[in-house]
GROMACS .gro file of C-alpha atoms in nm:
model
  387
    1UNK     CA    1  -0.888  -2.030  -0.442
    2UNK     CA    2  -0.711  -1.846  -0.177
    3UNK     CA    3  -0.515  -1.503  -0.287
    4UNK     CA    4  -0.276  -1.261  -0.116
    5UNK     CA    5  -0.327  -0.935  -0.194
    6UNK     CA    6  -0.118  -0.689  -0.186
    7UNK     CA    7   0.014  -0.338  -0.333
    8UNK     CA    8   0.249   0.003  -0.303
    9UNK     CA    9   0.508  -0.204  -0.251
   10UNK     CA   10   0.715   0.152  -0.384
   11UNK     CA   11   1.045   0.000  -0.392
   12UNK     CA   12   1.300   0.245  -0.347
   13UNK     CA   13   1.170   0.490  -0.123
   14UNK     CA   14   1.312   0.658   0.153
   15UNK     CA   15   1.082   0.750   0.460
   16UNK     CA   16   1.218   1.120   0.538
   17UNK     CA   17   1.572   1.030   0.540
   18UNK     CA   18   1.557   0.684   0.674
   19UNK     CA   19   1.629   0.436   0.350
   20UNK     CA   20   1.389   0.135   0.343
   21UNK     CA   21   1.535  -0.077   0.163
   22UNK     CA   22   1.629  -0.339   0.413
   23UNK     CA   23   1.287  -0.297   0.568
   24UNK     CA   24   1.170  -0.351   0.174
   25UNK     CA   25   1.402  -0.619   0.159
   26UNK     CA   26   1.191  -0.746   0.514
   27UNK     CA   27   0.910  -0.714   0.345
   28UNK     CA   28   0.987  -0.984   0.077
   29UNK     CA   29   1.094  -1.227   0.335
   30UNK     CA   30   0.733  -1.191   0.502
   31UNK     CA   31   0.577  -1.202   0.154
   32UNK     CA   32   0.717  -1.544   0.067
   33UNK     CA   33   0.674  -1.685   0.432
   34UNK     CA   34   0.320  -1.593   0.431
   35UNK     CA   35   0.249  -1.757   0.089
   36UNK     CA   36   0.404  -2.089   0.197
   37UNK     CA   37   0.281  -2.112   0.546
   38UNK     CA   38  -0.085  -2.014   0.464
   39UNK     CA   39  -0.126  -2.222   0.113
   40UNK     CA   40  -0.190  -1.906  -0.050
   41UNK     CA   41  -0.252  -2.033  -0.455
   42UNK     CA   42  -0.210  -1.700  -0.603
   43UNK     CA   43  -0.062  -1.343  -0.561
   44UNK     CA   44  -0.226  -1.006  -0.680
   45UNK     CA   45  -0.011  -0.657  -0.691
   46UNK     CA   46  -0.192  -0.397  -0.743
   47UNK     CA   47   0.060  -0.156  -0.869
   48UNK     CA   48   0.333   0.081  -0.752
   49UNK     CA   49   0.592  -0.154  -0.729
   50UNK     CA   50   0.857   0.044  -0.778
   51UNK     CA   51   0.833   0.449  -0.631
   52UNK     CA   52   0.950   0.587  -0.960
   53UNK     CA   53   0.999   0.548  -1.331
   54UNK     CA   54   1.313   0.518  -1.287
   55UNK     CA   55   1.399   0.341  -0.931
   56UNK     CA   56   1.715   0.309  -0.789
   57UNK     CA   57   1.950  -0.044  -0.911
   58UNK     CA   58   1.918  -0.151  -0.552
   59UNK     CA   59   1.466  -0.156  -0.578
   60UNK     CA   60   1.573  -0.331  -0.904
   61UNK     CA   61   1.783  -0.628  -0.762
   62UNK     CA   62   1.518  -0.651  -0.488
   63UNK     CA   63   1.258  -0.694  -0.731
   64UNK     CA   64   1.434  -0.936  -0.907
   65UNK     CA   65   1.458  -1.101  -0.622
   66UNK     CA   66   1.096  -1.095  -0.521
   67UNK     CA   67   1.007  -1.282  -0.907
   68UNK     CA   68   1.237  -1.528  -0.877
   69UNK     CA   69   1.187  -1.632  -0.528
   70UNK     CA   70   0.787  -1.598  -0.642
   71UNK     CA   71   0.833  -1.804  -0.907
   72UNK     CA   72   0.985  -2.088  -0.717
   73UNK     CA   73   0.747  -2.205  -0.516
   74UNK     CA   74   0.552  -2.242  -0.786
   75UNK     CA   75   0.219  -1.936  -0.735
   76UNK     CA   76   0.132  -1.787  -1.025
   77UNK     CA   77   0.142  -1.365  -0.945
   78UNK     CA   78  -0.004  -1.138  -1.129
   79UNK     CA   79   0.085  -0.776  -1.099
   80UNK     CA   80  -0.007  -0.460  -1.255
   81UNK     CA   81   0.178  -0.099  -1.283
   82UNK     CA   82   0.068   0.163  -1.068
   83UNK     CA   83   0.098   0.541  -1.112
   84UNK     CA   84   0.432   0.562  -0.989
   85UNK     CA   85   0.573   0.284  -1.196
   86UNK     CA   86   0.689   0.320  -1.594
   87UNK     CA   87   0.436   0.056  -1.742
   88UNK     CA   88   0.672   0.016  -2.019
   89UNK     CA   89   0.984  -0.047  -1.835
   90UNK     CA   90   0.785  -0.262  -1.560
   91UNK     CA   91   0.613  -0.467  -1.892
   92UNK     CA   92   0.985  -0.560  -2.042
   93UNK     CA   93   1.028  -0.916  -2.098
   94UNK     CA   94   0.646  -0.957  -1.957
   95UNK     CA   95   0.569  -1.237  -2.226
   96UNK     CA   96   0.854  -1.456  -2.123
   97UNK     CA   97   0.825  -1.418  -1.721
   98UNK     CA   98   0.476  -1.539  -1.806
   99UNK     CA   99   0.640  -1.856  -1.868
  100UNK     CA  100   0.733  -1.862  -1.489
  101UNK     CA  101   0.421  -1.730  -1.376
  102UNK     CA  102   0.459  -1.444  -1.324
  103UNK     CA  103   0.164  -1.240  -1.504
  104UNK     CA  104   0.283  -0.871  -1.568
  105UNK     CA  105  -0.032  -0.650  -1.678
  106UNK     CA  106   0.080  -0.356  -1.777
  107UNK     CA  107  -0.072  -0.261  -2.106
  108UNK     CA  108  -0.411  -0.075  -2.103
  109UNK     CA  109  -0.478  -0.232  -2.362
  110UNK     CA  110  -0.511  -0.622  -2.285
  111UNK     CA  111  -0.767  -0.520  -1.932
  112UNK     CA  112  -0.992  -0.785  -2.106
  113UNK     CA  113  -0.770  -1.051  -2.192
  114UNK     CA  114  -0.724  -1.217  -1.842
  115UNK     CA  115  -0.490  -1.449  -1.707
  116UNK     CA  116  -0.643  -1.743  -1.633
  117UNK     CA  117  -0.583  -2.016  -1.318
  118UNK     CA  118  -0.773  -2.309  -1.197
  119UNK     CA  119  -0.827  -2.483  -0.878
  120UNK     CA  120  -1.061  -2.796  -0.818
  121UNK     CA  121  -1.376  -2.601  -0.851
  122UNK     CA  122  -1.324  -2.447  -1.209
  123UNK     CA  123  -1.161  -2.156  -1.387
  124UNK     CA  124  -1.018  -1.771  -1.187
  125UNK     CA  125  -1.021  -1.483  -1.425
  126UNK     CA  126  -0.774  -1.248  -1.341
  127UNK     CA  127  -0.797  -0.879  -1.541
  128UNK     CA  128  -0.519  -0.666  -1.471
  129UNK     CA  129  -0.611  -0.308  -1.515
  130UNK     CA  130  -0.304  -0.095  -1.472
  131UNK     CA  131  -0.307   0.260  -1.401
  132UNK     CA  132  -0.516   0.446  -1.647
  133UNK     CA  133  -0.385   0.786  -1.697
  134UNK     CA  134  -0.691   0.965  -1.841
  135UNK     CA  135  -0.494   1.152  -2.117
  136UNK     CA  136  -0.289   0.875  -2.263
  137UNK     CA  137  -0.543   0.599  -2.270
  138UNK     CA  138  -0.861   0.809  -2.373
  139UNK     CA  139  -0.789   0.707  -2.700
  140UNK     CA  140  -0.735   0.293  -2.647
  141UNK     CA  141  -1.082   0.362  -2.524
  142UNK     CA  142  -1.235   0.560  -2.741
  143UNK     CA  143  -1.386   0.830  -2.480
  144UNK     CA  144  -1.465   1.165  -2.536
  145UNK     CA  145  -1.398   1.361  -2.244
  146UNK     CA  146  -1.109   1.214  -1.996
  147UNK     CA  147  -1.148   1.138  -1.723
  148UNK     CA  148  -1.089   0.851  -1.438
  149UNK     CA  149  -1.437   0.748  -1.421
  150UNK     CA  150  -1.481   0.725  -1.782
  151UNK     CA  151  -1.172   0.510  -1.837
  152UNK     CA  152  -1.204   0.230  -1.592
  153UNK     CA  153  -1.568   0.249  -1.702
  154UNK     CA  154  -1.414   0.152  -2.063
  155UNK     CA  155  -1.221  -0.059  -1.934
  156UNK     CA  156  -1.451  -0.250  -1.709
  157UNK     CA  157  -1.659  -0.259  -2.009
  158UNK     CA  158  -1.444  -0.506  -2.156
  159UNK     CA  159  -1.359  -0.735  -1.856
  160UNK     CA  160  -1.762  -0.770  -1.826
  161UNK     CA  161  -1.744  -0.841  -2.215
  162UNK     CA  162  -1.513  -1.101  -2.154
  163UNK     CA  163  -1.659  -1.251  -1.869
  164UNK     CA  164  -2.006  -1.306  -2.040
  165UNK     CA  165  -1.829  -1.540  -2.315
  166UNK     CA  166  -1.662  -1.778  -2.045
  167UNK     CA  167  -1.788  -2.053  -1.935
  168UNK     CA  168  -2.015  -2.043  -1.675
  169UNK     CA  169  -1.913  -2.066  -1.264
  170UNK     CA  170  -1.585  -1.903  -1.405
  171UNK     CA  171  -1.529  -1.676  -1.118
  172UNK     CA  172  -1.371  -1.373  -1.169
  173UNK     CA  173  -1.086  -1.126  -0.948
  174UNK     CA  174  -0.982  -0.740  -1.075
  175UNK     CA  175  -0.666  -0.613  -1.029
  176UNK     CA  176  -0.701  -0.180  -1.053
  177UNK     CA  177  -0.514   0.126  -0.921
  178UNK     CA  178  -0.736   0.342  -0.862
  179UNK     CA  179  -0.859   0.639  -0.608
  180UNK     CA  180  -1.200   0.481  -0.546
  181UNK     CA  181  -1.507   0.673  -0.371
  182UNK     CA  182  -1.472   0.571   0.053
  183UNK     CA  183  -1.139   0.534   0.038
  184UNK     CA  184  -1.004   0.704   0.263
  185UNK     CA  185  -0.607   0.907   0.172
  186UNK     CA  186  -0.305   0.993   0.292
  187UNK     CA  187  -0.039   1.270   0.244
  188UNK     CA  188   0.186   0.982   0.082
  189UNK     CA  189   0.006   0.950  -0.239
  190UNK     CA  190   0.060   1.076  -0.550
  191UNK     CA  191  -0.206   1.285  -0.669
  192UNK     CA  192  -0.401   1.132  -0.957
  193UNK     CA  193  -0.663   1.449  -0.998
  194UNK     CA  194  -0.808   1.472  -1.304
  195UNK     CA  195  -1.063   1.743  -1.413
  196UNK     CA  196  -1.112   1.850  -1.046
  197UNK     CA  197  -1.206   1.463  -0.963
  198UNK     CA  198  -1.004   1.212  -0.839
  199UNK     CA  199  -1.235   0.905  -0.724
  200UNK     CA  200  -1.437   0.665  -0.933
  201UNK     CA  201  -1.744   0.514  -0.778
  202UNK     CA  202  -1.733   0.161  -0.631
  203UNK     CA  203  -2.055   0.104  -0.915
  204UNK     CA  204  -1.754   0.083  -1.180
  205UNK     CA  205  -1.654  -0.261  -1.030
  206UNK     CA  206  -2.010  -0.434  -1.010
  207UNK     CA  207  -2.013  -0.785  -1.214
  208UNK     CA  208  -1.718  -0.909  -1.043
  209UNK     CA  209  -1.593  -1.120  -0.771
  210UNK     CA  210  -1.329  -0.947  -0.600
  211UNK     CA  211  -1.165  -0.598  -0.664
  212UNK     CA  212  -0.736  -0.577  -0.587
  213UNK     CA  213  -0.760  -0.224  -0.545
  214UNK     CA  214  -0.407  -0.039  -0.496
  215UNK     CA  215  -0.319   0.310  -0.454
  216UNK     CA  216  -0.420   0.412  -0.110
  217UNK     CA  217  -0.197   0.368   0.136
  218UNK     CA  218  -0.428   0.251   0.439
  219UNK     CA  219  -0.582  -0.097   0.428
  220UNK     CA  220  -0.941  -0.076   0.373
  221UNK     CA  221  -1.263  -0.232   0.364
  222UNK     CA  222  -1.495  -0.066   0.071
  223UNK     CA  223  -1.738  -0.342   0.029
  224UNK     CA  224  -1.654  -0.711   0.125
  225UNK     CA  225  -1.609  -0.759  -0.259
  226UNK     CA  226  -1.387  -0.467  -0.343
  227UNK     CA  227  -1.068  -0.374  -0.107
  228UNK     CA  228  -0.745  -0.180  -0.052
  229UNK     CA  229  -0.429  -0.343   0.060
  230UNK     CA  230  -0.245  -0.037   0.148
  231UNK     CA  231   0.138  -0.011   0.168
  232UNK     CA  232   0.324  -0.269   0.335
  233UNK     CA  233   0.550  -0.008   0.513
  234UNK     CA  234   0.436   0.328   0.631
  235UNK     CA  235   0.550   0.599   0.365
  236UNK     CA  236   0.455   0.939   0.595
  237UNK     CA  237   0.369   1.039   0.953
  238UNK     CA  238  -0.005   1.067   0.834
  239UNK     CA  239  -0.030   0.686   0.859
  240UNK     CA  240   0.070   0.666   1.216
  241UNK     CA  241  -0.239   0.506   1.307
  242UNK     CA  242  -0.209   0.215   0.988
  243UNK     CA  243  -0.204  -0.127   1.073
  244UNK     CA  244   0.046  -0.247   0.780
  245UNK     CA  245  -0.051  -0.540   0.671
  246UNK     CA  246  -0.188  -0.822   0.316
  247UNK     CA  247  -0.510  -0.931   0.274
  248UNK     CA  248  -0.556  -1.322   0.262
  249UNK     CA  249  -0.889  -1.404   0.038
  250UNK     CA  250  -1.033  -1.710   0.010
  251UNK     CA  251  -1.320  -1.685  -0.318
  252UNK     CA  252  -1.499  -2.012  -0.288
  253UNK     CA  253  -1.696  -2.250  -0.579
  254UNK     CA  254  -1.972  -1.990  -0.601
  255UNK     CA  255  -1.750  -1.678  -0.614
  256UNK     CA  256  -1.846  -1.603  -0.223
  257UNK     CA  257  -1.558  -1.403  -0.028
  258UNK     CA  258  -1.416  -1.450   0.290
  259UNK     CA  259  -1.042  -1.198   0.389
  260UNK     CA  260  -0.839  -1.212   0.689
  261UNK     CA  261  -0.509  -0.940   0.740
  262UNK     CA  262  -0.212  -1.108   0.821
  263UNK     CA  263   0.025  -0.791   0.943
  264UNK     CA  264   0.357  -0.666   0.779
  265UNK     CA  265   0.655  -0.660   1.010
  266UNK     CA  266   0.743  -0.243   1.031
  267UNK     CA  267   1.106  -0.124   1.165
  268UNK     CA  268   0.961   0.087   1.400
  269UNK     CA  269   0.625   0.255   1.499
  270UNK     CA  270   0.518   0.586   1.427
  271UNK     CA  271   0.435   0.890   1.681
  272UNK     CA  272   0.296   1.196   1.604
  273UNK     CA  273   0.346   1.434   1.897
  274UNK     CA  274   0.232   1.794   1.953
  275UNK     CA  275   0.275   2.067   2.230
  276UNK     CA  276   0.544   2.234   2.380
  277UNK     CA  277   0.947   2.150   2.438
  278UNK     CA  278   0.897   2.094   2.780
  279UNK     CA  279   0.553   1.936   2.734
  280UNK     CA  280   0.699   1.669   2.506
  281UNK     CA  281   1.016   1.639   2.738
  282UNK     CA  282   0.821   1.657   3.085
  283UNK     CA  283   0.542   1.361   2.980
  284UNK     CA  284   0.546   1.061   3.139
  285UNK     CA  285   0.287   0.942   2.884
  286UNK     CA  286   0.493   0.984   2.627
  287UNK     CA  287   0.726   0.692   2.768
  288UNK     CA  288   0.593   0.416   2.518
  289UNK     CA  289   0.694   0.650   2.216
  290UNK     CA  290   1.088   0.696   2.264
  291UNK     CA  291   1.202   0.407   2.041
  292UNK     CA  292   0.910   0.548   1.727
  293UNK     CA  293   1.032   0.733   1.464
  294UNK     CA  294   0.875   1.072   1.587
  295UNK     CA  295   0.765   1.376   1.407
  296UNK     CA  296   0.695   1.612   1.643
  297UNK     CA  297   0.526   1.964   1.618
  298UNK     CA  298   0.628   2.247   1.880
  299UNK     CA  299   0.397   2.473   1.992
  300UNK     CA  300   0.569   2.727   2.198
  301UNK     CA  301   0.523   3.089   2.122
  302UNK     CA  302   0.894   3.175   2.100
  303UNK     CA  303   1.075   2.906   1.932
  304UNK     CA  304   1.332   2.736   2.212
  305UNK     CA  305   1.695   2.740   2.164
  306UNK     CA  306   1.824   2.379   2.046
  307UNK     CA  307   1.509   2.233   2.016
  308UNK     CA  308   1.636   1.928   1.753
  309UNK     CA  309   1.908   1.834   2.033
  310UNK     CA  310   1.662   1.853   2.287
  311UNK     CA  311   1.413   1.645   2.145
  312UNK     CA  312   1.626   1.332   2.048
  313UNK     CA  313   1.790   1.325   2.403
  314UNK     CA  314   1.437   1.151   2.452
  315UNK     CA  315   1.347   1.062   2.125
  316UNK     CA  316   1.623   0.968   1.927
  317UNK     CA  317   1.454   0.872   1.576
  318UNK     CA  318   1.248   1.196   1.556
  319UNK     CA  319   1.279   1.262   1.172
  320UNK     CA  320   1.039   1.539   1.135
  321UNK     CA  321   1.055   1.899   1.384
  322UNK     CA  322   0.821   2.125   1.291
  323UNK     CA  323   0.706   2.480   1.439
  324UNK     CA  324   0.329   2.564   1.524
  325UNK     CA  325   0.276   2.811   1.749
  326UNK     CA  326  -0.056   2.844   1.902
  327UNK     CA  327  -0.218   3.121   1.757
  328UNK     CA  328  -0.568   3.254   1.583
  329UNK     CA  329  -0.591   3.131   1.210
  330UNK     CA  330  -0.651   3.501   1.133
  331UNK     CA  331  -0.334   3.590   1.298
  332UNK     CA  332  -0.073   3.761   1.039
  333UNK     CA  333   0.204   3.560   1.200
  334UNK     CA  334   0.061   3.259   1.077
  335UNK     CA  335   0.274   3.074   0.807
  336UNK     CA  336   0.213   3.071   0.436
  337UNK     CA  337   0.215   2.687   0.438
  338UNK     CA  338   0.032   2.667   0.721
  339UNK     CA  339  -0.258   2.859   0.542
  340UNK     CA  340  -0.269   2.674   0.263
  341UNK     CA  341  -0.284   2.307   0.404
  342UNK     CA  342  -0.506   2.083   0.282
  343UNK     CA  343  -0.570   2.300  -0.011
  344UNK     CA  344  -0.588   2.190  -0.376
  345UNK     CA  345  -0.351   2.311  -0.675
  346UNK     CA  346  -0.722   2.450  -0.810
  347UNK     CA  347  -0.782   2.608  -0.485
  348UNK     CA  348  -0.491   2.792  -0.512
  349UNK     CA  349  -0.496   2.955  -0.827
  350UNK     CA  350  -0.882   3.024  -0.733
  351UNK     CA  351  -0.764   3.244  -0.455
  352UNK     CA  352  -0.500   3.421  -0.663
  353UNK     CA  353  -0.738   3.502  -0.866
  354UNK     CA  354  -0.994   3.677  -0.620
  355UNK     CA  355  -0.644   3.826  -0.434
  356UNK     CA  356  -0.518   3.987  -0.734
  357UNK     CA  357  -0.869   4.087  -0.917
  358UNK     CA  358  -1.116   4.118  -0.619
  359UNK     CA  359  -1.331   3.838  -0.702
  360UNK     CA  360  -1.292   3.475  -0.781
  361UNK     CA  361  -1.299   3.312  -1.113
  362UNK     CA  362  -1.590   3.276  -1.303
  363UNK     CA  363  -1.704   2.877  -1.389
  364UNK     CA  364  -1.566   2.920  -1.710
  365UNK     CA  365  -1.212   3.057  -1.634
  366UNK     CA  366  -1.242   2.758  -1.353
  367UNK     CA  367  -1.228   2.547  -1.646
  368UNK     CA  368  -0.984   2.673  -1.808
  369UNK     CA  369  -0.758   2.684  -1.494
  370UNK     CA  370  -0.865   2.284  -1.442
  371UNK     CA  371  -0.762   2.178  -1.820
  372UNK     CA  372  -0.432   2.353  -1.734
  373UNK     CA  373  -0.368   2.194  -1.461
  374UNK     CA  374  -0.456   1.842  -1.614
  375UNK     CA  375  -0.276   1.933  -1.931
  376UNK     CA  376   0.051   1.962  -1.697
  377UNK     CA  377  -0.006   1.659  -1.505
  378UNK     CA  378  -0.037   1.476  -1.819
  379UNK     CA  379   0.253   1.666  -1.991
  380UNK     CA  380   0.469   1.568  -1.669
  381UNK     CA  381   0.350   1.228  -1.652
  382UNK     CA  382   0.463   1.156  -2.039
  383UNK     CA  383   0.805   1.291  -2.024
  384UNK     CA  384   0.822   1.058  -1.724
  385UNK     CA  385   0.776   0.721  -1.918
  386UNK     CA  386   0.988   0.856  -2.184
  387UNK     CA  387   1.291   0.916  -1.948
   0.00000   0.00000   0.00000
């Protein structure tokens, strides 16, 4: 049987202030092309179709779009919510676009009841495991102490379950958004931290055939059985060096795997260039770049007069000026932000903690700081689906 898999479509969103929709829109095009031209039998989404709860009407018509343009040529798709999507407004109607084939998994609750395809060699298990939000679902499966691991563990539980009572040869494909261990992040994601962890170990997935993973941005190899798709379109500068593109997976009579990328088609490539005004003016190097959308980082030690106008006489799509000048990290001049890049929500609040009192929290108050945190993450992530 051979798949397309894909995810993050995150209909809706704007890349700085550059709307995407007609690259979105692009995107669609390419997605239907591809499944005609390369006999694909089946589509996987791995979640974050939409960029928020509640998108925009325009990401609405488009996805509309997408299902019914899906649906007629005839390949079943199955598609699961993602962090960024309202499972219960994504689920509406699910049970009769099923009819249409078009398999909407968005309940955490049915992750062992699969849909199921055939080809000439036998029966394709498909489990849809939507995003499992720790705090809400703990209770569907009956865990103690929430957490990501412990959930998809669950919940993995049951698709093996499943599995065992098929018939056997039935081959079997998992759909899951997920932050798994080796992935590897970008700034575009949503954070889905959860008691100071965020990644589940690729071990969770074992018993399976092949693992649609969605989440991460950047298309990824974990194991040749388990896989990200990444984002069709770049959603941040930090995925300059992406190669946007769908997997193509071919799972043969004995559950083997072969995957080939067929690229997305992108607006425009991204640069990320540093140094000074006149650096960035001056560089002949820089040639290839002035049609990317640029973010570029200054680093002279005065900042110049102009420097937006300046820049887009060469680049005209820079979207993103920032300031850096060079200087020691233990400089007083150096910016608050700068400082705390790359630092964790925890981290934070640890070094408040040792700023204000002298020394840094104790394991137990780090505990306590953690379960606040997580407690408003969850609290945020409820009144979200019940906008």
């Amino acid at each position: 049987m051979r798949l397309l898999h894909t995810s993050d479509w995150h209909l809706g969103r704007a890349f700085h202030r550059v709307n995407m929709l007609g690259a979105q829109a692009g995107f669609i095009d390419h997605l239907v092309d591809t499944v005609r031209e390369h006999d694909v039998e089946a589509v996987v989404v791995s979640g974050d179709v939409y960029d928020r709860a509640v998108p925009p009407l325009a990401a609405v018509e488009l996805f509309d779009d997408a299902l019914h343009r899906l649906a007629a040529l005839g390949v079943p798709t199955v598609m699961i919510s993602g962090n960024h999507d309202s499972a219960r407004r994504l689920g509406v109607g699910a049970g009769l676009i099923d009819r249409a084939g078009i398999h909407l998994r968005t309940d955490p609750a049915g992750c062992g009841t699969p849909v199921v395809l055939h080809d000439a060699h036998g029966d394709v298990a498909f489990y849809g495991l939507p995003y499992l939000e720790p705090a809400l679902v703990k209770t569907e499966f009956g865990v103690d102490k929430p957490g990501h691991e412990a959930v998809l563990a669950a919940a993995m539980d049951r698709v093996r379950a499943d599995l065992a009572g098929r018939a056997p040869g039935t081959r079997s494909v998992v759909l899951a958004h997920a932050f798994v261990t080796g992935g590897e992040p970008s700034d575009s994601e949503r954070d889905i931290t959860v008691g100071g962890v965020a990644a589940v170990p690729r071990g969770v997935f074992d018993g399976v055939d092949y693992v649609a993973l969605g989440h991460l941005h950047g298309c990824q190899t974990l194991t040749e059985r388990v896989r990200y798709s990444g984002s069709p379109l770049p959603y941040s500068f930090s995925e300059a060096a992406h190669r946007k593109s769908t997997w193509i997976v071919d799972l043969d009579a004995a559950g083997e795997v072969t995957a080939e990328r067929v690229d997305c088609p992108v607006p425009r490539p991204l640069a990320r260039l540093r140094g000074t005004l006149d650096e960035l003016l001056a560089d002949p190097e820089l040639t290839a770049h002035e049609e990317a959308w640029v973010e570029a980082t200054l680093t002279d030690p005065v900042r110049p007069a102009d420097p937006m106008a300046r820049i887009t006489d060469r680049f005209p799509h820079t979207l993103s000026l920032a300031f850096d000048p060079e200087r020691a990290p233990d400089d007083p001049a150096v910016s608050y932000a700068r400082r705390l890049a790359g630092r964790s929500d925890q981290q934070i609040a640890e070094d408040f903690v040792s700023h204000v009192r002298g020394a840094g929290p104790d394991d137990d108050e780090r505990t306590v700081l953690r379960d606040a945190f997580d407690a408003v993450r969850a609290d945020e992530t409820l009144r979200e689906v019940a906008r």
